Coordinates of C-alpha atoms in Angstrom, one line a residue:
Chain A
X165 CA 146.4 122.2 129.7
X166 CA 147.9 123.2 132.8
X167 CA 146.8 122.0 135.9
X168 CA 146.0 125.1 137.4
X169 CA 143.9 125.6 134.8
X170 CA 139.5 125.9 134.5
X171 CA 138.5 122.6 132.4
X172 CA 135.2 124.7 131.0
X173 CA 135.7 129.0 130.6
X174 CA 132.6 130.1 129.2
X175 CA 132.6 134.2 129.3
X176 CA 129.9 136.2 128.4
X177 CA 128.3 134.1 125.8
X178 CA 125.0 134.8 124.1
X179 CA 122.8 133.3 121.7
X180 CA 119.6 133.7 120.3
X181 CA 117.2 131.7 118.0
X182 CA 115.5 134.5 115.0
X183 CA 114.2 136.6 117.8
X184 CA 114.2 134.8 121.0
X185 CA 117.3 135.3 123.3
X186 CA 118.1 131.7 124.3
X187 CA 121.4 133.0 126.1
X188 CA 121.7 136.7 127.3
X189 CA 125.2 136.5 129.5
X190 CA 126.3 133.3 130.8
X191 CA 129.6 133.2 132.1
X192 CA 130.8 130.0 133.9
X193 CA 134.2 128.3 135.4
X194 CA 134.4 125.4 136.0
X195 CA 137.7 123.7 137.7
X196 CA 139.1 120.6 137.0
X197 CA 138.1 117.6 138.3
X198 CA 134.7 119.7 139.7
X199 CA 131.0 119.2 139.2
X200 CA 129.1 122.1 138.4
X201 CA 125.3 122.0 138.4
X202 CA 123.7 124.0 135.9
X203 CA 119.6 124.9 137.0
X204 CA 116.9 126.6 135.7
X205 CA 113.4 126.3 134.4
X206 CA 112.7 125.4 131.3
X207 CA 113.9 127.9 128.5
X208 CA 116.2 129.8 131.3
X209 CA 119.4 128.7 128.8
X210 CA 120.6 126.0 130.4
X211 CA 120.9 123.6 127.0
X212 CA 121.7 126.3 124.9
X213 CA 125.1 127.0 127.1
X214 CA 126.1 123.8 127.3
X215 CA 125.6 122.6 123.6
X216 CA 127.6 125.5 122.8
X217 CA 130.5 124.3 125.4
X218 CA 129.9 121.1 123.8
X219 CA 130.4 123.2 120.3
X220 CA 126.9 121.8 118.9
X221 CA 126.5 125.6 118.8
X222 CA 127.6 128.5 117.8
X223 CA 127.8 131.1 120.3
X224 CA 126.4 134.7 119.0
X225 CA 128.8 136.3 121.2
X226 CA 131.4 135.4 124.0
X227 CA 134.5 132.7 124.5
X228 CA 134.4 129.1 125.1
X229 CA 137.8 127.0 126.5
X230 CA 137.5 123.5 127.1
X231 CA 140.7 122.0 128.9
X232 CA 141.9 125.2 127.2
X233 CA 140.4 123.8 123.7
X234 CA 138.2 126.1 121.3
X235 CA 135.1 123.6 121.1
X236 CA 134.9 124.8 117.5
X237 CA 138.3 124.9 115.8
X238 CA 140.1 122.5 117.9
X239 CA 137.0 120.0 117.6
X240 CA 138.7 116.8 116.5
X241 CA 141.2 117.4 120.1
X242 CA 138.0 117.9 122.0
X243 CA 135.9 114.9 121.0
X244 CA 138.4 112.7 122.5
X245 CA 138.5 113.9 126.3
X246 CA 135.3 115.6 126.1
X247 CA 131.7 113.0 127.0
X248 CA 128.5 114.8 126.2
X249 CA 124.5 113.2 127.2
X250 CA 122.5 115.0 124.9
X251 CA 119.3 115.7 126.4
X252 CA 117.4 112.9 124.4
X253 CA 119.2 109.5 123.3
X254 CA 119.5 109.7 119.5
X255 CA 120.8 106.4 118.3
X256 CA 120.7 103.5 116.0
X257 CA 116.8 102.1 116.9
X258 CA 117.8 98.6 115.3
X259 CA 120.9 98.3 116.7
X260 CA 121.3 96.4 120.1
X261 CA 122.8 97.6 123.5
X262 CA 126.5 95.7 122.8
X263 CA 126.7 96.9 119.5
X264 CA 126.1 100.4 119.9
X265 CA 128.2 100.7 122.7
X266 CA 131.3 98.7 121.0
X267 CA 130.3 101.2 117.9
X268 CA 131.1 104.5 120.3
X269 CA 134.1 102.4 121.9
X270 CA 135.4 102.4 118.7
X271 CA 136.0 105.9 118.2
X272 CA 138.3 106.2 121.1
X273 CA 141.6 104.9 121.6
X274 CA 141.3 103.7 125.0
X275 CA 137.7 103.1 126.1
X276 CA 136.4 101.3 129.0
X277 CA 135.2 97.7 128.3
X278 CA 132.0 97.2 127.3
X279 CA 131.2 94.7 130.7
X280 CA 132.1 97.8 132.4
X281 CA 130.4 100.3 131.0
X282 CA 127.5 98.3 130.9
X283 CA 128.0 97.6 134.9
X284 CA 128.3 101.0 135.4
X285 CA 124.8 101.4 134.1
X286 CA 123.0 98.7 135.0
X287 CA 122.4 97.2 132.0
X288 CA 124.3 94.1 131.5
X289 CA 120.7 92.1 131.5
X290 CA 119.8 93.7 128.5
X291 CA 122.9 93.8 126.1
X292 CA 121.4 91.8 124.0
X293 CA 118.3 94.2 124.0
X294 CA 117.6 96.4 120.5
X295 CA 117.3 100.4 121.6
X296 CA 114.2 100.3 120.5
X297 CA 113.0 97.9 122.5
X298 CA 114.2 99.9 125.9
X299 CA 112.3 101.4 128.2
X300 CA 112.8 105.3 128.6
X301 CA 114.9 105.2 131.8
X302 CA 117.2 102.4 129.8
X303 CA 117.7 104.7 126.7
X304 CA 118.8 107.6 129.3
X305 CA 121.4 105.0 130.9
X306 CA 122.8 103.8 127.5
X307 CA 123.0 107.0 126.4
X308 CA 125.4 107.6 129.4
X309 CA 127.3 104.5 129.0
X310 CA 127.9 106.0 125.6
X311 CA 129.1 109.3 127.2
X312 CA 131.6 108.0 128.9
X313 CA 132.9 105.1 126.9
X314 CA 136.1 107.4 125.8
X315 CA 137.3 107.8 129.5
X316 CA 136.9 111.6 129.1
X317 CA 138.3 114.2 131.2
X318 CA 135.1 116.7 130.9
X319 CA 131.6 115.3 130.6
X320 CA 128.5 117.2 129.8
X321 CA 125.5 115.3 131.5
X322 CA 122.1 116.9 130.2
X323 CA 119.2 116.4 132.1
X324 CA 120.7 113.3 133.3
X325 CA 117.9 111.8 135.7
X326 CA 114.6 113.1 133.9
X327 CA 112.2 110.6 132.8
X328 CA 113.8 107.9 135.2
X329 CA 112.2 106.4 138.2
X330 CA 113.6 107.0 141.8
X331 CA 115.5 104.0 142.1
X332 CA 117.2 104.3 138.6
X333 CA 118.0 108.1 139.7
X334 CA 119.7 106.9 142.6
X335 CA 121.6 104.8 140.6
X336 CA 122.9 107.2 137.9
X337 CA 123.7 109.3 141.1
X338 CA 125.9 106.5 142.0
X339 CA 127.6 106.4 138.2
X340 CA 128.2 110.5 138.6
X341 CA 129.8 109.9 142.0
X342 CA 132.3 107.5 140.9
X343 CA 133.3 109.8 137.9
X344 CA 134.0 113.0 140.5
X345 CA 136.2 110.2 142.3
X346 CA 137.9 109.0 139.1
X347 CA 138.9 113.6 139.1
X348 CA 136.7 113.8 135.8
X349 CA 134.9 116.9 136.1
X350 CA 131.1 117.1 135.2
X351 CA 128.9 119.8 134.1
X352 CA 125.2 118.6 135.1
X353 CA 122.1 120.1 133.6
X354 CA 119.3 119.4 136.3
X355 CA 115.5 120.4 137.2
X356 CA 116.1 118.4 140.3
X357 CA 117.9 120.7 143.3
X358 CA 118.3 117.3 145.2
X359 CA 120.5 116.0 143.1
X360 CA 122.6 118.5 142.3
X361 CA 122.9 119.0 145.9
X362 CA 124.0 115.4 146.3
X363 CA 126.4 115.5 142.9
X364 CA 127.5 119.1 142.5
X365 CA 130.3 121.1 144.2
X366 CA 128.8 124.2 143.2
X367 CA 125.6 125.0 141.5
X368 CA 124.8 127.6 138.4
X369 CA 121.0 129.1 138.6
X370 CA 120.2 129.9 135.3
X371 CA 117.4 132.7 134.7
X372 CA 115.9 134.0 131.4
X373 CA 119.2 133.5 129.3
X374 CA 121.1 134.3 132.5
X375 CA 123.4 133.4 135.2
X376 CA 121.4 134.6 138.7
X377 CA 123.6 133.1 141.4
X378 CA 126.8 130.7 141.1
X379 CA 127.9 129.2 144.2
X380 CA 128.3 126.1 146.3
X381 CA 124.6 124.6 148.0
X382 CA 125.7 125.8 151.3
X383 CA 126.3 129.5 150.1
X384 CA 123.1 129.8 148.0
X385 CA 121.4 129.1 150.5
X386 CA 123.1 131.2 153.2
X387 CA 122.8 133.9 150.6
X388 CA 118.9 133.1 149.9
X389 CA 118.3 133.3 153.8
X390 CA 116.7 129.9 152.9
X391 CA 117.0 126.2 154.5
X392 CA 117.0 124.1 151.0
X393 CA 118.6 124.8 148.0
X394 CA 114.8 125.0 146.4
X395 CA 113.6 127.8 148.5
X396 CA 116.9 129.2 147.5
X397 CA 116.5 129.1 143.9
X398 CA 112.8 130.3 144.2
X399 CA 114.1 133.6 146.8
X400 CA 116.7 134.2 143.9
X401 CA 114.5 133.7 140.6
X402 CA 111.3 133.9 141.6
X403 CA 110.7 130.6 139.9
X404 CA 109.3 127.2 141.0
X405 CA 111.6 124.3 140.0
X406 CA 110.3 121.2 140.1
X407 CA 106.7 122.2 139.3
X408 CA 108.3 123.4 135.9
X409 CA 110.3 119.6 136.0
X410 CA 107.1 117.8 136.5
Chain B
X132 CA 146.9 126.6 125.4
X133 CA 146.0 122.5 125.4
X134 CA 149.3 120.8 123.8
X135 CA 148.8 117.5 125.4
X136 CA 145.5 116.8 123.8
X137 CA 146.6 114.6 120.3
X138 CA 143.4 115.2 117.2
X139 CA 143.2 111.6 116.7
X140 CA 140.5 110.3 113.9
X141 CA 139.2 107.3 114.6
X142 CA 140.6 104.6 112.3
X143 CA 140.4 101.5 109.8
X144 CA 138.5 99.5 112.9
X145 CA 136.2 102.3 113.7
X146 CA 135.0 102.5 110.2
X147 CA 135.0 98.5 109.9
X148 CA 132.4 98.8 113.0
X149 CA 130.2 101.6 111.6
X150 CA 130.0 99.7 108.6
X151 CA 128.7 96.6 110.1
X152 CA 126.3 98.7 112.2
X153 CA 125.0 100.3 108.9
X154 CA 124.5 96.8 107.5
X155 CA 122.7 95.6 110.2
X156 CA 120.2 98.4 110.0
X157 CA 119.7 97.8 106.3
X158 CA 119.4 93.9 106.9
X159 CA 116.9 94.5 110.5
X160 CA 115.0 96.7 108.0
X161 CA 113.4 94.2 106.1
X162 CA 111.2 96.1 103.5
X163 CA 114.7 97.7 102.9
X164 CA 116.4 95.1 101.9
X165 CA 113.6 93.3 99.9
X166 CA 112.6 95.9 97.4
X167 CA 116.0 96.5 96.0
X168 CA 116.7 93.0 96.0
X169 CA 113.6 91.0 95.1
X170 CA 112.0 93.9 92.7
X171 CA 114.5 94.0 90.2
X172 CA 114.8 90.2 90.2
X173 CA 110.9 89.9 90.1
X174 CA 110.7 92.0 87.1
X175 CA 113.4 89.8 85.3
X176 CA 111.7 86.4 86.1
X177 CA 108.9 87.9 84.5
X178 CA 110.5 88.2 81.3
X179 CA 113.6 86.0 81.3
X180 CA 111.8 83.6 79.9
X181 CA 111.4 85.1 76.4
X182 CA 113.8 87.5 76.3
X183 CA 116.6 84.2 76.6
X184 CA 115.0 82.9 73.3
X185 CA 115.4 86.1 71.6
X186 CA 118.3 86.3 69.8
X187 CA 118.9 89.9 68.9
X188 CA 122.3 90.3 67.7
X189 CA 125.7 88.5 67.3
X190 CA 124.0 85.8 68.8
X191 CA 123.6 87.8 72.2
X192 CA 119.9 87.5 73.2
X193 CA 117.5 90.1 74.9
X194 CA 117.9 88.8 77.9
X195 CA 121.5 89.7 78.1
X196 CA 121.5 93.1 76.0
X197 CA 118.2 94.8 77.4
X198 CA 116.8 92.6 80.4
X199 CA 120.0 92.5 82.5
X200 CA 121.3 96.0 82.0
X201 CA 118.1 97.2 82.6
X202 CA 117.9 94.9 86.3
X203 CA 121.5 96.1 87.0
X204 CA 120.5 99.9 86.5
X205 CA 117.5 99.4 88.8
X206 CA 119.1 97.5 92.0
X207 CA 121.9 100.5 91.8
X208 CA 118.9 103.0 91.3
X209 CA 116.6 101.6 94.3
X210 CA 119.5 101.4 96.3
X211 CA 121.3 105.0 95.5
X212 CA 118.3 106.9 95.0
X213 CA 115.2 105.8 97.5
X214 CA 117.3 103.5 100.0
X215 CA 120.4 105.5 100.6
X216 CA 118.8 109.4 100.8
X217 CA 116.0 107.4 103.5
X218 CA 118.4 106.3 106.1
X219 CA 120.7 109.6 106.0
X220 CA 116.9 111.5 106.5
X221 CA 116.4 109.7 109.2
X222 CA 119.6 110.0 110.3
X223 CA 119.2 113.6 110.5
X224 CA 115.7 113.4 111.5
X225 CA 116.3 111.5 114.4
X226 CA 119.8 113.0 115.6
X227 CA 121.6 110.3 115.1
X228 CA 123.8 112.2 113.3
X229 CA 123.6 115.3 115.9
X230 CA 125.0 112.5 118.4
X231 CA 127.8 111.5 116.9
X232 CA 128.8 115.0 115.9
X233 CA 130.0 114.9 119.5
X234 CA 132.4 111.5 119.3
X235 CA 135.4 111.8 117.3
X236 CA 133.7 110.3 114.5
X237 CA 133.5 112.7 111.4
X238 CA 130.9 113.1 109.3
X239 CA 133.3 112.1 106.3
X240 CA 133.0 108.7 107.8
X241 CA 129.3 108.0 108.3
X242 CA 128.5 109.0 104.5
X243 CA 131.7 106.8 103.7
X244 CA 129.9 103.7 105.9
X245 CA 126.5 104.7 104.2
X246 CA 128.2 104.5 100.8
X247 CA 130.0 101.1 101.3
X248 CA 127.0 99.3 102.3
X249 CA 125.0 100.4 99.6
X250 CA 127.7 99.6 97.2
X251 CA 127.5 96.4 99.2
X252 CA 123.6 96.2 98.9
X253 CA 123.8 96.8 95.0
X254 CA 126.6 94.2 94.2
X255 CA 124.4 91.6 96.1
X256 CA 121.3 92.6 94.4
X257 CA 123.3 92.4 90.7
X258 CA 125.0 88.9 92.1
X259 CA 121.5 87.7 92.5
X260 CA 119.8 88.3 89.2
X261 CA 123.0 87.5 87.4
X262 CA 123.5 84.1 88.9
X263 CA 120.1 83.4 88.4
X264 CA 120.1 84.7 84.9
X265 CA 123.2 82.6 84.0
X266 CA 121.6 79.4 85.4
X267 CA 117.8 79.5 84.8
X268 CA 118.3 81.1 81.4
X269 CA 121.8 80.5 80.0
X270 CA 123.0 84.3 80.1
X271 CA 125.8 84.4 79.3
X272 CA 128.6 87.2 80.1
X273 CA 129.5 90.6 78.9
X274 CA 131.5 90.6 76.3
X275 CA 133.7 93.4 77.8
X276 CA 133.6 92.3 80.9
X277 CA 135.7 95.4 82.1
X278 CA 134.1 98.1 80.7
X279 CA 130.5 96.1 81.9
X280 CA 132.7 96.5 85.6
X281 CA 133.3 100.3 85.0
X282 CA 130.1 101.0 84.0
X283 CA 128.4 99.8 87.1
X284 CA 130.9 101.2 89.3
X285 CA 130.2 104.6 87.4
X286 CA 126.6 104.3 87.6
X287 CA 126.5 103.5 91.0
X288 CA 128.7 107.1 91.4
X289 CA 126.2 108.9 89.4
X290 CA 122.8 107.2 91.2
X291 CA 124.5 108.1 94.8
X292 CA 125.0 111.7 93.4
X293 CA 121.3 111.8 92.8
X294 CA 120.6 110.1 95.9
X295 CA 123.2 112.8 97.9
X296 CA 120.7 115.6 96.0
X297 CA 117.3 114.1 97.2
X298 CA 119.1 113.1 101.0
X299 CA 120.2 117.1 100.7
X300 CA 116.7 118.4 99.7
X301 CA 114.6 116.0 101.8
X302 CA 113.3 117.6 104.9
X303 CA 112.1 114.3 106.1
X304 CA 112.6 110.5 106.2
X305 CA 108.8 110.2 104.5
X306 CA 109.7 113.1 102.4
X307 CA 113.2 111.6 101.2
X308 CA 111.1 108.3 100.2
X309 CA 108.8 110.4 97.8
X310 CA 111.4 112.8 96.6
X311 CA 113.6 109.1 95.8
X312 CA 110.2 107.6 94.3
X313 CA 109.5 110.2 92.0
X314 CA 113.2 110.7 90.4
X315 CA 113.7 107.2 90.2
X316 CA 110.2 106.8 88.1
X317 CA 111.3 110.1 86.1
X318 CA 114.4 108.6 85.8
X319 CA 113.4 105.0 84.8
X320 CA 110.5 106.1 82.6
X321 CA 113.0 108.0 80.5
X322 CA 115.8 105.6 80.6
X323 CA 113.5 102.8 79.1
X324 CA 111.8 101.1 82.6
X325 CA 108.8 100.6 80.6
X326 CA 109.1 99.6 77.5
X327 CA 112.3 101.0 75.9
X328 CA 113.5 104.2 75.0
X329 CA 112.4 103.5 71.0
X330 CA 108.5 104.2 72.2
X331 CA 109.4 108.0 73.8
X332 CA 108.9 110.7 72.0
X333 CA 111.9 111.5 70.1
X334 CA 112.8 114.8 72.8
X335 CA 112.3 112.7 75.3
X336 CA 114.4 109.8 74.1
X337 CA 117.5 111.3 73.7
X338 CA 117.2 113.5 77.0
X339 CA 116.7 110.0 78.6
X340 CA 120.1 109.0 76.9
X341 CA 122.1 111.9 78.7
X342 CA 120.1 111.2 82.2
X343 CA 122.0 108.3 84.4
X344 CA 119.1 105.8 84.3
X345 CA 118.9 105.3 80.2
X346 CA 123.1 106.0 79.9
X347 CA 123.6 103.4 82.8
X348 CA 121.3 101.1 80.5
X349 CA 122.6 102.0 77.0
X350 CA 126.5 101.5 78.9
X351 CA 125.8 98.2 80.1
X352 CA 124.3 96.9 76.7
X353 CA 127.0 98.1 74.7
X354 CA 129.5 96.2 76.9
X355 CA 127.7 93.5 76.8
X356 CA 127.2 93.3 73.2
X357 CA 131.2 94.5 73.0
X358 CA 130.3 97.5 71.2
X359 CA 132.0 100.5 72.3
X360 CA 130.2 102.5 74.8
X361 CA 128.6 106.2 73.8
X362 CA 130.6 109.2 74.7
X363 CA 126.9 110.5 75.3
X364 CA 126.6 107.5 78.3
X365 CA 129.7 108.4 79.9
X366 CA 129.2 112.4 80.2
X367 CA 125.7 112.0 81.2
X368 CA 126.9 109.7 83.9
X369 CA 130.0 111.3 84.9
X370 CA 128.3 114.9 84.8
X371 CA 125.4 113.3 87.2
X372 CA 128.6 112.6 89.3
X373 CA 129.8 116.2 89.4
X374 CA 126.7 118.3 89.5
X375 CA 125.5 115.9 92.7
X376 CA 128.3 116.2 94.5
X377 CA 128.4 119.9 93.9
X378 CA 124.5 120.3 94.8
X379 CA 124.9 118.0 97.7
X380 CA 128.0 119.6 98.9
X381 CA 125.6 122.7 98.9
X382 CA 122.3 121.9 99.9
X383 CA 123.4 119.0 102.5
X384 CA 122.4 119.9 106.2
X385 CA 123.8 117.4 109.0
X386 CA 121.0 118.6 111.5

């Protein structure tokens, strides 16, 4: 890829499930080495567009590049710079935290150690730990361990935060932060406008299947006439966020 | 256009590592493990005792012509047909296999893990009953060793088949334990499980000759008696083989 280059084009894609339109016209740059959060109630699109830039999905209509990859036909090139957090952790329940995360290591061919990625996420007490046996907030860490075991160059965080407690959150905050400054660029599902404040250089509000307003925090809310990035997205969807994240 | 991206597939030490991860699942998951170990060498304890005494031909006893091949052909069953089919339903149930369709790991390679340790499983299960057979009740071994060796190795192809059918059909981890229940009892029944192939009505009989329960049976007692094994054995199995892996290859949904 060049480095002039987007890392993620996404042009007018849509997609719909028998006769509900999931995605109506989302189209979305994102530049390398950027983090892009992507809002939006729930059901606006938001996991439908990035499972298809993840190529989980097949987009009805529209083009998806990834570091100038097609996420479908050049899908063995994309897996190995590409880190995706689905939006639930679906792993091995038997297996323990060391051994899934030397398992994902594994499929890469020059992944981070598992001491750090298990530092990065807190959860070197429990390495010895089976999945099952983790609490919610530990799955959703593991799960990004997992994500970014392959050093990737793009990662795809899904509702990165939800389900964890304040402290953890600010602590996955952390983990995001250190990927921007290691130039990988994220794409960040979120219900939480604080922290895609915090984390994102610009953020996407996603409406009914649709792209409302793309812009840093700053300009939203300069073009919302509003003093927080929620009062923003409420002035420009009409929606309430966090009541729907709660 | 990306040129500097290389489509690696992870290699020999990624698959080494998925298949120890797939063993410990099956080991962590005791019932598992148990039923298509213990069961079959239950049922031969059971009657090991008389059938040794029973010399039925060439000096080969019952033990070794119909007890054995019939405990071989039901570890490779168990494991193939119930076992296997369970854990790729949950698999998909669960998204397990949705997640890893976003590492570089293929598909290719988890059903290639999944088949390896039930291979694994199976050879362990037929270890067991035939080392206790040979020294609790003087078995002795086939008297074509090789053709016994090809045989199970063909069997075990034909029962994963089956298994790849019911793990393609099943909607459900619950669902692929019933659907691998009922064809393995269909299956057995008609391949002699209870009581020979003799007491079946005669329809029955040979259509349980052609299936792979009663030709994995039949096979293994010819080459243990060092008869030569019936065409009829080896096209039932080796069509089982085909028309799974065709039906599979069909049917099979990874999410």
């Amino acid at each position: 890829m060049n480095s002039s280059e987007p890392a993620i084009v996404a042009e007018n894609l849509a997609k719909s499930y028998r006769r509900a339109q999931a995605v109506v016209d989302v189209s979305l740059r994102v530049e390398a080495g950027e983090a892009v959060g992507v809002v939006g109630v729930n059901g606006a699109g938001k996991t439908t567009t990035v499972e298809m830039i993840a190529g989980l999905r097949v987009p009805d209509h529209g083009r998806i590049r990834v570091l100038g990859l097609d996420p479908r036909r050049d899908r063995a090139q994309l897996r190995q710079v590409l880190g995706v957090q689905l939006q639930q952790a679906y792993l091995h329940h038997a297996l323990r935290v060391t051994e899934l995360v030397d398992l994902y290591r594994s499929f890469y061919p020059d992944p981070r150690s598992t001491d750090e990625l298990l530092d990065m996420v807190e959860l070197t007490d429990q390495r010895r730990t089976r999945f099952e046996k983790l609490s919610g907030g530990q799955q959703q860490r593991l799960s990004i361990a997992l994500a970014i075991a392959g050093r990737p160059r793009v990662v795809i965080l899904d509702e990165l935060t939800t389900g964890l407690d304040p402290k953890a959150r600010r602590r996955m905050w952390g983990t995001v932060e250190r990927l921007s400054s290691e130039g990988v660029t994220v794409l960040l599902v979120s219900h939480f406008m604080e922290e895609v404040e915090r984390l994102c250089d610009r953020v996407a509000m996603l409406d009914a299947g649709r792209v409302v307003a793309l812009d840093t925090p700053a300009a939203l809310r300069t073009l919302a006439r509003t003093a927080t990035l929620d009062d923003a997205f409420v002035a420009l969807t009409g929606r309430q966020l966090e009541e729907d994240a709660a | 256009m990306n040129t500097l991206v290389e489509a690696r597939r992870p290699g020999l030490r990624s698959l080494l590592t998925l298949i120890g991860c797939e063993a410990k699942m099956v080991v962590r998951d005791t019932a598992g493990l148990v039923v298509p170990l213990c069961l079959p060498l239950l049922i031969m304890l059971t009657s090991a005792s008389s059938a040794s005494r029973t010399v039925v031909d060439s000096g080969r006893t019952a033990l070794e012509l119909y007890v054995l091949p019939l405990v071989f052909t039901m570890v490779i069953a168990i494991v193939g047909i119930i076992n296997m089919p369970s854990f790729l339903a949950y698999y998909r149930r669960s998204g397990i296999l949705r997640r890893l369709g976003v590492t570089p790991a293929s598909p290719a390679m988890v059903l290639a893990a999944q088949a390896i340790v039930s291979i694994l499983q199976s050879l362990l299960g037929i270890a067991a009953a035939l080392i206790v057979a040979i020294l609790a009740f003087n078995a002795g071994a086939p008297a074509n060793l090789g053709t016994a060796v090809g045989v199970v190795a063909l069997a075990m192809a034909a029962m994963y088949s089956t298994g790849m059918i019911v793990a393609a059909v099943a909607p459900t981890p619950n669902s692929a334990v019933a659907i691998g229940l009922v064809a393995f009892f269909v299956l057995g029944a008609l391949g002699g499980m209870f009581g020979g192939r003799d007491s079946l009505p005669e329809p029955l009989a040979e259509i349980g000759g052609w299936l792979p329960f009663g030709a994995a049976v039949e096979a293994l007692s010819s080459a243990w008696a060092g008869a030569a094994v019936s065409a009829a054995n080896l096209i039932g199995l080796g069509a089982t083989v085909v028309v799974g892996a065709v039906v599979a290859s069909l049917l099979f949904r990874w999410e």
